[in-house]
Short mmCIF file of C-alpha atoms and ligand atoms in Angstrom, two decimals:
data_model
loop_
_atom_site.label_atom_id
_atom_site.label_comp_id
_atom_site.label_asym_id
_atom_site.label_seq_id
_atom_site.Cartn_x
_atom_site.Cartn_y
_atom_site.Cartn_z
CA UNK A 116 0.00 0.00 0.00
CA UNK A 117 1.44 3.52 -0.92
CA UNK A 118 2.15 5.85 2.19
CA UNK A 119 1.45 9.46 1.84
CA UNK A 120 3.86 11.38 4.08
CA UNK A 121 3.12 14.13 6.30
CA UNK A 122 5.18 17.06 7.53
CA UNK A 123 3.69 18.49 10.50
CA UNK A 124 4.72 22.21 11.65
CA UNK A 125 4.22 22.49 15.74
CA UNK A 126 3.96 20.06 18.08
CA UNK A 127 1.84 21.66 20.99
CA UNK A 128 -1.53 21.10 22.08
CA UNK A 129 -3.26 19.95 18.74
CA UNK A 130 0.59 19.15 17.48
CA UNK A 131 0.95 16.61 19.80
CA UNK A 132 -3.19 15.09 19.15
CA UNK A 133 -2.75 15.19 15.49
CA UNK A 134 0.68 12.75 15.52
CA UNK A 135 -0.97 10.70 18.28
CA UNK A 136 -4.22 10.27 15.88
CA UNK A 137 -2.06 9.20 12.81
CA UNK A 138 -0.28 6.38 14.86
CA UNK A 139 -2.89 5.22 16.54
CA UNK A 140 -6.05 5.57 13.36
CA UNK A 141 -3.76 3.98 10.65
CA UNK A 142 -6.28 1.14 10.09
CA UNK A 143 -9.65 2.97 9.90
CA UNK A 144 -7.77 5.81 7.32
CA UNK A 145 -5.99 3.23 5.08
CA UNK A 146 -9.37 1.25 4.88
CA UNK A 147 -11.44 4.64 4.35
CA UNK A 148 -8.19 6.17 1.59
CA UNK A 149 -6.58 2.77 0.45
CA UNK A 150 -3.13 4.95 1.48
CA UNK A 151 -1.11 4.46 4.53
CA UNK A 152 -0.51 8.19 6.30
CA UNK A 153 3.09 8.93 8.10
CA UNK A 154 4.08 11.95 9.79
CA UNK A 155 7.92 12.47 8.62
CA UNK A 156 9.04 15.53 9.60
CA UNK A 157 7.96 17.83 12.48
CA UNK A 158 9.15 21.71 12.45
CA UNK A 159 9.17 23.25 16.14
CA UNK A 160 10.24 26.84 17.53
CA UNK A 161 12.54 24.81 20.12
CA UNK A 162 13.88 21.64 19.03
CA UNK A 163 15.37 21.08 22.94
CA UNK A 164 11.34 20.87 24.02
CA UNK A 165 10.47 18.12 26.55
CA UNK A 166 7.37 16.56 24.74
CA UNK A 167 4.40 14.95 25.77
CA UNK A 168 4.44 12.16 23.19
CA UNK A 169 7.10 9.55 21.57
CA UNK A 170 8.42 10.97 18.49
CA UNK A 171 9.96 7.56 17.71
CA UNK A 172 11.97 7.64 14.49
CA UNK A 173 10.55 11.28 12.89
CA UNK A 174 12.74 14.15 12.00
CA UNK A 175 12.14 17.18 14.48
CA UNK A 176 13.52 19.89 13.76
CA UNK A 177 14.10 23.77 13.60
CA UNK A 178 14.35 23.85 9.93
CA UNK A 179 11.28 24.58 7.60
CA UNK A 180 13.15 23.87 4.73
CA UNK A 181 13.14 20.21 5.64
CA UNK A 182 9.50 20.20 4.78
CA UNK A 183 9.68 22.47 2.28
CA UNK A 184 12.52 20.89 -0.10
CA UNK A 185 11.35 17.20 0.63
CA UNK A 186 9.85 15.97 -2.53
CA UNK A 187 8.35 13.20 -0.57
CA UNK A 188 6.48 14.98 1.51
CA UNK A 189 2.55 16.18 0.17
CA UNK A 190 0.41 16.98 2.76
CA UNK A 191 1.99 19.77 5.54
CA UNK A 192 0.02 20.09 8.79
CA UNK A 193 0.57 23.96 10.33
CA UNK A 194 -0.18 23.78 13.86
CA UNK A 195 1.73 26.49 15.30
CA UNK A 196 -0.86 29.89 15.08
CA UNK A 197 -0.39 33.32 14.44
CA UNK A 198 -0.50 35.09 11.53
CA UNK A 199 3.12 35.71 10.42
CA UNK A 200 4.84 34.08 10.00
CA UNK A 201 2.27 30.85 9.64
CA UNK A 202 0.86 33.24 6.55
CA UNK A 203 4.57 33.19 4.89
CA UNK A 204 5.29 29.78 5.84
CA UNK A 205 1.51 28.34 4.43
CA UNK A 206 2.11 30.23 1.10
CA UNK A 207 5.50 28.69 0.40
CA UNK A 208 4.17 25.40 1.08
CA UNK A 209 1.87 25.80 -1.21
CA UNK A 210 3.89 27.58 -3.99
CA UNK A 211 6.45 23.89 -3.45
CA UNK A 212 2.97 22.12 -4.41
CA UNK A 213 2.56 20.43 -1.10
CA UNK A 214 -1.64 20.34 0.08
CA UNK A 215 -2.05 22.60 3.58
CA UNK A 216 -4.39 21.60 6.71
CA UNK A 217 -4.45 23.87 9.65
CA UNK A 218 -6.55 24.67 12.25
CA UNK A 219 -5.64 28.49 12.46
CA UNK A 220 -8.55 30.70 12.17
CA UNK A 221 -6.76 34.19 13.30
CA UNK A 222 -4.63 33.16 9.39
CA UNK A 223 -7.77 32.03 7.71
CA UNK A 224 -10.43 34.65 8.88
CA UNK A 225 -7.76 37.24 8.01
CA UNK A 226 -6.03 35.88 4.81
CA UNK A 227 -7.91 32.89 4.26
CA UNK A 228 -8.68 34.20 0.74
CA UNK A 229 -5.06 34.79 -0.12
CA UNK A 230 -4.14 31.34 0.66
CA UNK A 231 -7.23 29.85 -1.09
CA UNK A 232 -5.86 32.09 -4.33
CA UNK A 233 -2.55 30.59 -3.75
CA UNK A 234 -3.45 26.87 -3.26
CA UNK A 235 -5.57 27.09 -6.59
CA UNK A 236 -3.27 28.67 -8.85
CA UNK A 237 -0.55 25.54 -7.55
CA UNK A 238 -3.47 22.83 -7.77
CA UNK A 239 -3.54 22.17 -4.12
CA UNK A 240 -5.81 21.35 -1.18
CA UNK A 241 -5.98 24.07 1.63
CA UNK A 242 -8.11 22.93 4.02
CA UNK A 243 -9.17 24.56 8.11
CA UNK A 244 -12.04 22.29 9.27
CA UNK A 245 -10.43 22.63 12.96
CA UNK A 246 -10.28 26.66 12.49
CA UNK A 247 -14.00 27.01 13.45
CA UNK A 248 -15.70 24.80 16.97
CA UNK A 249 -12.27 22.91 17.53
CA UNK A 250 -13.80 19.33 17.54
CA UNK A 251 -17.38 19.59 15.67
CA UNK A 252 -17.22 18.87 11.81
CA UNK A 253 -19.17 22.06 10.82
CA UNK A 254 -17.35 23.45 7.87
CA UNK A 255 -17.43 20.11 6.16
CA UNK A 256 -21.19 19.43 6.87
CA UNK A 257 -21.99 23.21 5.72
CA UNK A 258 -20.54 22.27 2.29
CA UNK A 259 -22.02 18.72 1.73
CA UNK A 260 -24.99 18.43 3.82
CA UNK A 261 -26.51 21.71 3.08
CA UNK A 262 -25.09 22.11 -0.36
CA UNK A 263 -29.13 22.10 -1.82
CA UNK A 264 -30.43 24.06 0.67
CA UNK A 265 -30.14 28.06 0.84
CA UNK A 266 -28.90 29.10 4.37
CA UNK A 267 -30.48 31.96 6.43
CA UNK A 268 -28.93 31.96 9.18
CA UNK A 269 -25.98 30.72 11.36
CA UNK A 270 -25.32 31.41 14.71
CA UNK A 271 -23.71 30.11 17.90
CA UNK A 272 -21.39 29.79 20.77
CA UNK A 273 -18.21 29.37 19.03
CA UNK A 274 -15.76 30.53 21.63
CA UNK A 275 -15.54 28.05 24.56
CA UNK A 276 -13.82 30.79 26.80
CA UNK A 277 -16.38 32.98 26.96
CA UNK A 278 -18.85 30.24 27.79
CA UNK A 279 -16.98 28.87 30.28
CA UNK A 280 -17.12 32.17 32.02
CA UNK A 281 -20.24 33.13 31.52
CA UNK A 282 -21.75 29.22 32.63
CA UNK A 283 -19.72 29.94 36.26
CA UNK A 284 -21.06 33.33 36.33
CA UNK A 285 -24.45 32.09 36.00
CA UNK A 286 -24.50 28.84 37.98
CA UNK A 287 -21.95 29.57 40.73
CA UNK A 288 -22.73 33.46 41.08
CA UNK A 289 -19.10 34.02 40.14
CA UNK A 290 -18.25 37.77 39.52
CA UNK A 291 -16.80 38.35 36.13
CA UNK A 292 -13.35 38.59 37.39
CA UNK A 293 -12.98 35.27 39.15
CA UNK A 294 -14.86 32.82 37.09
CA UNK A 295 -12.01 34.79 34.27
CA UNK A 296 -8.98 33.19 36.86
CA UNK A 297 -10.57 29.92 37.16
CA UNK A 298 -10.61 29.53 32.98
CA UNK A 299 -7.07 31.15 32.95
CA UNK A 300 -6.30 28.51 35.92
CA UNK A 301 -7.74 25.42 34.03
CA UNK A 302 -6.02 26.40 30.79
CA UNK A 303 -9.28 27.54 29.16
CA UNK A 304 -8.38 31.13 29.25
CA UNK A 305 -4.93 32.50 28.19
CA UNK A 306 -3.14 34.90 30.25
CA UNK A 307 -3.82 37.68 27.99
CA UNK A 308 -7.60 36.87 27.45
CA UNK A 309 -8.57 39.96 24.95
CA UNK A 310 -9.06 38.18 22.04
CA UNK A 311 -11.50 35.52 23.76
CA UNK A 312 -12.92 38.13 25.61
CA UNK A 313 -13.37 40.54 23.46
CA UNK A 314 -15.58 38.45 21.00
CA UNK A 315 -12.53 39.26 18.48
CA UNK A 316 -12.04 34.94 18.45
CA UNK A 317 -15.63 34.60 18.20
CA UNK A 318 -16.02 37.04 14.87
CA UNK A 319 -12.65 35.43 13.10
CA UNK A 320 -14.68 31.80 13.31
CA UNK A 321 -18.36 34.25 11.78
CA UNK A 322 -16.17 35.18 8.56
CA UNK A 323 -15.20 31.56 8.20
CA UNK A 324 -18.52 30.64 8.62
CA UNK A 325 -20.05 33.18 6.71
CA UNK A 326 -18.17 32.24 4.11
CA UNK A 327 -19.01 28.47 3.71
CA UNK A 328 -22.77 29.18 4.47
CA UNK A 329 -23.29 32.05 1.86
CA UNK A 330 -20.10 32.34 -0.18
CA UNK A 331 -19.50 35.72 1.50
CA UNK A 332 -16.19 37.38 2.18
CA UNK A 333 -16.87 39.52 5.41
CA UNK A 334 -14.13 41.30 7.38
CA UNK A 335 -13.61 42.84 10.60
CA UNK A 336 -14.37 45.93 9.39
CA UNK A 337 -17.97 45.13 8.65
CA UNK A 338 -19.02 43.17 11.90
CA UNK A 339 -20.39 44.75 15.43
CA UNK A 340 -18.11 43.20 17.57
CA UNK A 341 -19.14 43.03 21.75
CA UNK A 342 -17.11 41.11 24.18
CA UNK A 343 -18.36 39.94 27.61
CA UNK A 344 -15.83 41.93 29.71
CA UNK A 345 -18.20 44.70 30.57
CA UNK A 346 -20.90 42.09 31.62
CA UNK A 347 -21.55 41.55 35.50
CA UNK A 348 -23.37 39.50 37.82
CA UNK A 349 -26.29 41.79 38.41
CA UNK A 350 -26.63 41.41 34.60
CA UNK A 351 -26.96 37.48 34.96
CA UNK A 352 -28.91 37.28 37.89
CA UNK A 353 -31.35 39.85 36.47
CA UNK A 354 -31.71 38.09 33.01
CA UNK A 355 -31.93 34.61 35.18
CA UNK A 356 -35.07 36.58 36.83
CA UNK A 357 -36.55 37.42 33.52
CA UNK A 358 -35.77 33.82 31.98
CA UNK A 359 -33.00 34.16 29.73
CA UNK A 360 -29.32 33.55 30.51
CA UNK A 361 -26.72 35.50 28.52
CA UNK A 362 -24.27 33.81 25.84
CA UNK A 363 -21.57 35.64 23.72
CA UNK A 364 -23.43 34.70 20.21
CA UNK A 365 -22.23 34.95 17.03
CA UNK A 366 -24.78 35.49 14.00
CA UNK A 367 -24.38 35.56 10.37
CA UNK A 368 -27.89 35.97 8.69
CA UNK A 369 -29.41 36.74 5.28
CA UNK A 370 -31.40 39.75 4.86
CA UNK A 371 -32.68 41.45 1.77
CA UNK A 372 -30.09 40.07 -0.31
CA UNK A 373 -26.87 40.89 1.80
CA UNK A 374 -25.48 39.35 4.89
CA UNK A 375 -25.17 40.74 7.86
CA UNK A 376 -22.66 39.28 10.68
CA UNK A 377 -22.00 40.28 14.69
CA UNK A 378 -20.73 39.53 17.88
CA UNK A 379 -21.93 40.16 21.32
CA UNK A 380 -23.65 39.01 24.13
CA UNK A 381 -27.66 38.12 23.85
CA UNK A 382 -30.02 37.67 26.30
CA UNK A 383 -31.11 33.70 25.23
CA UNK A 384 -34.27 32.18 26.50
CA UNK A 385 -33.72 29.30 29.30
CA UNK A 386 -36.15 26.43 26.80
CA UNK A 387 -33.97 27.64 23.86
CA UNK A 388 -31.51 24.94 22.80
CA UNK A 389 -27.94 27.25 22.70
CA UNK A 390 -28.75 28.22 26.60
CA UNK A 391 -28.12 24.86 27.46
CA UNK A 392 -24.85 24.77 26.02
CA UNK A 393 -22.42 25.14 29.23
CA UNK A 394 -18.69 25.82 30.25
CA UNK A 395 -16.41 25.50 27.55
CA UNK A 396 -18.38 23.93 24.98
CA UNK A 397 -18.84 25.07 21.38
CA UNK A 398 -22.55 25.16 19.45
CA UNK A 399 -23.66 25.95 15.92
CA UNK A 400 -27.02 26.83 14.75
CA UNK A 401 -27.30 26.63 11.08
CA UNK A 402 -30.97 27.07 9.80
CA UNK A 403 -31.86 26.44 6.65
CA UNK A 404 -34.75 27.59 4.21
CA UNK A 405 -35.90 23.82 3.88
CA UNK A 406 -34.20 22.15 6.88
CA UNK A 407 -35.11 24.73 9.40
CA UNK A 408 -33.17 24.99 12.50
CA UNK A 409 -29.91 22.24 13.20
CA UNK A 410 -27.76 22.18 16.02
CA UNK A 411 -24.56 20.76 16.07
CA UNK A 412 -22.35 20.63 20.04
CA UNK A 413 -19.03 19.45 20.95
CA UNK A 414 -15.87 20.44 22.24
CA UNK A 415 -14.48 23.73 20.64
CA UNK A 416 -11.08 23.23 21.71
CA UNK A 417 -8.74 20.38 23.09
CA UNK A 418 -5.89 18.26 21.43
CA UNK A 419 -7.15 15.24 20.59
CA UNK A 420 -11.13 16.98 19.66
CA UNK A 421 -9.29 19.61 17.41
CA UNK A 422 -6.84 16.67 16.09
CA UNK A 423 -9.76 14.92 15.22
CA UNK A 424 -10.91 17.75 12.63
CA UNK A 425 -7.45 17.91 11.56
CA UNK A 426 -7.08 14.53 10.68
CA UNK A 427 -11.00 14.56 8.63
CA UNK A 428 -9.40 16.96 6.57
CA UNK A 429 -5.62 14.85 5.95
CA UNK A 430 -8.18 12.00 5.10
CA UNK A 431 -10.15 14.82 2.59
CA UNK A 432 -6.64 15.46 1.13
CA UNK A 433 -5.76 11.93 0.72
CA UNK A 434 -9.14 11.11 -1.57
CA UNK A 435 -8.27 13.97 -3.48
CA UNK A 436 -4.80 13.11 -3.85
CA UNK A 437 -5.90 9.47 -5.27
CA UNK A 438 -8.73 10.89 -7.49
CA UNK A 439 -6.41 13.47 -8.68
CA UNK A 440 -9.02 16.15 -7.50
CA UNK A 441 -7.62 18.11 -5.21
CA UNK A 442 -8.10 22.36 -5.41
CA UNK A 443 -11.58 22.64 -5.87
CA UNK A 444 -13.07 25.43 -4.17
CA UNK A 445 -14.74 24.67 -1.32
CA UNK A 446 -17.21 27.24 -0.99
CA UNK A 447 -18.46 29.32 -3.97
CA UNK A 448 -19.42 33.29 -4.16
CA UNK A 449 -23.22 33.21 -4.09
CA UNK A 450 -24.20 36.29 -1.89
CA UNK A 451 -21.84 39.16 -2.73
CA UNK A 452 -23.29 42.11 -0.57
CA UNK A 453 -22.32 42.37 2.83
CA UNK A 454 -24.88 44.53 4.73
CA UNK A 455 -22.99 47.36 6.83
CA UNK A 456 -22.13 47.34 10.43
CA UNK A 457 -24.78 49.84 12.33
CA UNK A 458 -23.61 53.26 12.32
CA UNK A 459 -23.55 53.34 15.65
CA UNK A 460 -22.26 49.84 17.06
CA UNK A 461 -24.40 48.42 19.56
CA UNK A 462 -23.84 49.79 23.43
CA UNK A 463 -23.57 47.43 25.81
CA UNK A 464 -27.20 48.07 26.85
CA UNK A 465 -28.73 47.83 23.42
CA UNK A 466 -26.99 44.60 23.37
CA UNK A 467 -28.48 43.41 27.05
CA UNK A 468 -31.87 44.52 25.63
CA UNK A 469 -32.16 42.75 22.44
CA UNK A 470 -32.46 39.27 20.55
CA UNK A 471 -32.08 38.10 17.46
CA UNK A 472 -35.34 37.64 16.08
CA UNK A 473 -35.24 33.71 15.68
CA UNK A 474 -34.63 32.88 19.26
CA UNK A 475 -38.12 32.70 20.14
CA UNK A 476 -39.97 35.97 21.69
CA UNK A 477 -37.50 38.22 23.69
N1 NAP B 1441 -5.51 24.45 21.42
C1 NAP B 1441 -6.73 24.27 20.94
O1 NAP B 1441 -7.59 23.69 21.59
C2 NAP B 1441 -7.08 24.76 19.55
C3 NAP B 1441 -8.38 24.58 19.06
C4 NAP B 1441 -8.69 24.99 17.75
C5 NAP B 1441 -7.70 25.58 16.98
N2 NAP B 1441 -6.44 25.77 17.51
C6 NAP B 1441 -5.42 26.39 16.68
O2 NAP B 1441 -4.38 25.45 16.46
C7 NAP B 1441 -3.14 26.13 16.34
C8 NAP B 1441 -2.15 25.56 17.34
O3 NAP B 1441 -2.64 25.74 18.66
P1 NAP B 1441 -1.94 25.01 19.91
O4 NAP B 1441 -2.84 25.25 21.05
O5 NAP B 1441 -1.56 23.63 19.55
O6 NAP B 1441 -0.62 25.91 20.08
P2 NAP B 1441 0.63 25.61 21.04
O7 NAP B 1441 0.32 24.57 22.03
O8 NAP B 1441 1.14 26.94 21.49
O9 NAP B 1441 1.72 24.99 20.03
C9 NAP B 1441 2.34 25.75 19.03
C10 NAP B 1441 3.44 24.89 18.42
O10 NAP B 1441 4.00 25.61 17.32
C11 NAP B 1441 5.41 25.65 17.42
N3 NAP B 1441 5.89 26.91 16.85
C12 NAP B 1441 5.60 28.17 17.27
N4 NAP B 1441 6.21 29.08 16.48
C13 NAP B 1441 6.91 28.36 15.57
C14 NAP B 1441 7.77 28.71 14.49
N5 NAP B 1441 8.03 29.99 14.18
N6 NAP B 1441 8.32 27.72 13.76
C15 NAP B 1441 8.08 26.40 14.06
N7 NAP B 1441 7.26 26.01 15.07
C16 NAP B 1441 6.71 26.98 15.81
C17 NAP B 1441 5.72 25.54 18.90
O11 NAP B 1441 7.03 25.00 19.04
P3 NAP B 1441 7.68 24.69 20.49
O12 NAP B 1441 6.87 23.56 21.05
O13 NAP B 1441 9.07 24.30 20.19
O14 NAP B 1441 7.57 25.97 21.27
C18 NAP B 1441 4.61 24.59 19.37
O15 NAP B 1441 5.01 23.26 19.23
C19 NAP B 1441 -3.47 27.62 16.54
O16 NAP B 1441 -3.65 28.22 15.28
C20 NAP B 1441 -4.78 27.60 17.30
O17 NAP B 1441 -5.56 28.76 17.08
C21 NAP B 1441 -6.11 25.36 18.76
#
C-alpha cells in the first residue's frame, strides 16, 4: 500500500493530538483512503522541548526547509498559530505544491482568501475544518450536507472561553473577574484573554462561517463586535429573573439580499436549545430555508477533539490526492453584498436589551 507522508509544523496542544491520531487511526484511514498516512518531519520553535508524546523515528527539527525541499512529503500540517509568519510559511508550502491543513482561524479569517488564491493557482488542497468549533465537523457538513439548501442563518457559541465564564457566572454566582482566573487557571483562558474576551475569536470563526454558508467574504471591518468583559453579575442574575441567561453569540444571517454578521452578548431564552450549552463547549445553529433549524455541540477546543478535525481533513486530502481532485473550491461566491455594520455599534445596553429575532420571543 502507498504511504502518503506528512510534515507536521508544531507540536503543541493539537501538534501533539494530530501525531498521536495518525499512529494510533492507521487502520480505519488506510481502509477509508486505500493509502497508509506517516508523519515524517515535524518543524518546532525549540527543538530542545520536553514533549508529551514519543516521536519515535521522525525528523524534528528547527528547519522549515526540511518540509519544504522534501519531494516526498505532500500533505503539511501547520499547527503552530499566528498570523506571520504561519501566513509566509503556508504560502510557500503551497507555492512547493505540497496540500495545507491547519486549524488556524486568526490566518484564515484574516487571509484565508489569499491562501485559497494561492493553493488554486498551484493545484492544491488548503483545508481549516479545525479553524471554526475545535472538535465539531461544521465546515465540512456546511458544504455537503446543506449544499441544496439556501442558508439563512448561522449562529452560535463558538468561543468556549467565553462560555466557560459566563456558565460559572451564571451557575456559581461568580463575579466576572474570578470565574475569568478559574478559565485562565484550568487552561481555558490565556493569560492575555482579549481576544477571547473581546468576542474578536468569536467574529474570526463568523467570517469563516459566513463564508461556507453564503459564499460571502466579510471582514472585521464590517461586523459589530461586543465582548463579555463589561458584563456583571447583576446582569446574569437579572436576566436569570426574567428567563433568559446570557451567551456571547455569534450570527451571520441573510437579509434582503446581503449578509449581515455580529458579535456580542444576547439575552437567550432558558427552553432555547444554545442556553443549554455550558462551560467551555462550542454550538452551531445553522438554519436552513428547507431544513429549518440544526444544532450541532461538541468540544471547541482540546488536542485530541481539534486533532480529530485535523485529521477529517488529511483523510479529505488523501481522496483527493488518489482521485487526482484536489483544489476545488470549497465554498463558492453566491451572496456578494455584505450589509454594513450599524452606524452606531451596539452599546452594551442595546446589546443586554435585544435578541435576534429567531430565538423565540424576547
Ligand atoms: N488548542 C486548541 O484547543 C485549539 C483549538 C482549535 C484551533 N487551535 C489552533 O491550532 C493552532 C495551534 O494551537 P496550539 O494550542 O496547539 O498551540 P501551542 O500549544 O502553542 O503549540 C504551538 C506549536 O507551534 C510551534 N511553533 C511556534 N512558532 C513556531 C515557528 N516559528 N516555527 C516552528 N514552530 C513553531 C511551537 O514549538 P515549540 O513547542 O518548540 O515551542 C509549538 O510546538 C493555533 O492556530 C490555534 O488557534 C487550537
Amino acid at each position: 500500500m502507498n504511504t502518503i507522508k506528512i510534515g507536521l509544523i508544531g507540536l503543541g496542544t493539537v501538534g501533539t493530538g494530530v501525531l498521536q491520531m495518525v499512529m494510533n487511526n492507521q487502520d480505519k484511514v488506510s481502509n477509508i483512503t486505500g493509502q497508509n498516512l506517516s508523519v515524517k518531519t515535524i518543524v518546532v520553535h525549540d527543538v530542545n522541548k520536553p514533549r508529551d508524546v514519543d516521536t519515535g523515528d521522525i525528523t524534528v527539527t528547527e528547519d522549515l526547509n526540511a518540509i519544504i525541499d522534501d519531494p516526498e512529503i505532500k500533505i503539511v500540517v501547520e499547527v503552530m498559530g499566528g498570523v506571520h509568519p504561519a501566513k509566509e510559511i503556508i504560502a510557500k508550502v503551497l507555492n512547493a505544491k505540497k496540500h495545507v491543513v491547519t486549524a488556524n482561524k486568526d490566518l484564515i479569517a484574516s487571509a484565508g482568501e489569499e491562501l485559497a488564491a494561492i493553493a488554486r493557482e498551484n493545484h492544491c488542497d488548503l483545508m481549516y475544518e479545525a479553524s471554526v468549533a475545535g472538535g465539531i465537523p461544521i465546515l465540512r457538513t456546511i458544504v455537503n450536507s446543506f449544499s441544496a439548501d439556501n442558508i439563512i442563518e448561522v449562529k452560535g457559541i463558538v468561543n468556549g472561553t467565553t462560555n466557560y465564564i459566563l456558565t460559572q457566572m451564571q451557575q456559581h454566582h461568580w463575579k466576572y473577574a474570578d470565574a475569568l482566573k478559574k478559565a485562565q487557571e484550568l487552561g481555558f483562558a490565556e493569560s492575555d484573554p482579549t481576544n477571547d474576551v473581546a468576542g474578536i475569536d468569536a467574529a474570526y470563526k463568523m467570517i469563516i462561517l459566513s463564508q461556507f454558508s453564503f459564499g460571502t467574504h466579510i471582514t472585521m471591518d464590517d461586523m459589530a463586535v461586543e465582548g463579555i468583559q463589561n458584563i456583571q453579575l447583576s446582569d446574569v442574575k437579572q436576566a436569570a429573573a426574567f428567563g433568559y441567561t446570557i451567551k456571547l453569540l455569534g450570527i451571520a444571517r441573510r437579509i434582503n439580499g446581503g449578509v449581515f454578521a455580529e458579535v456580542g452578548p444576547v439575552l437567550v431564552p432558558l427552553d432555547h436549545p444554545l442556553a443549554t450549552i455550558n462551560n467551555e463547549n462550542n454550538a452551531v445553529m445553522v438554519t436552513g430555508q428547507a431544513v429549518g433549524d440544526t444544532l450541532f455541540y461538541g468540544p471547541g477546543a482540546g488536542g485530541l477533539p481539534t486533532a480529530n478535525s485535523v485529521l477529517s481533513d488529511i483523510v479529505s486530502v488523501t481522496k483527493n490526492i488518489v482521485l487526482k481532485t484536489p483544489g476545488i473550491r470549497l465554498t463558492t461566491s453566491r451572496i456578494k453584498s455584505v450589509l454594513p455594520r450599524p452606524a452606531k455599534s451596539f452599546t452594551h445596553t442595546t446589546w443586554r436589551l435585544r435578541c435576534p429575532t429567531s430565538l423565540a420571543k424576547c
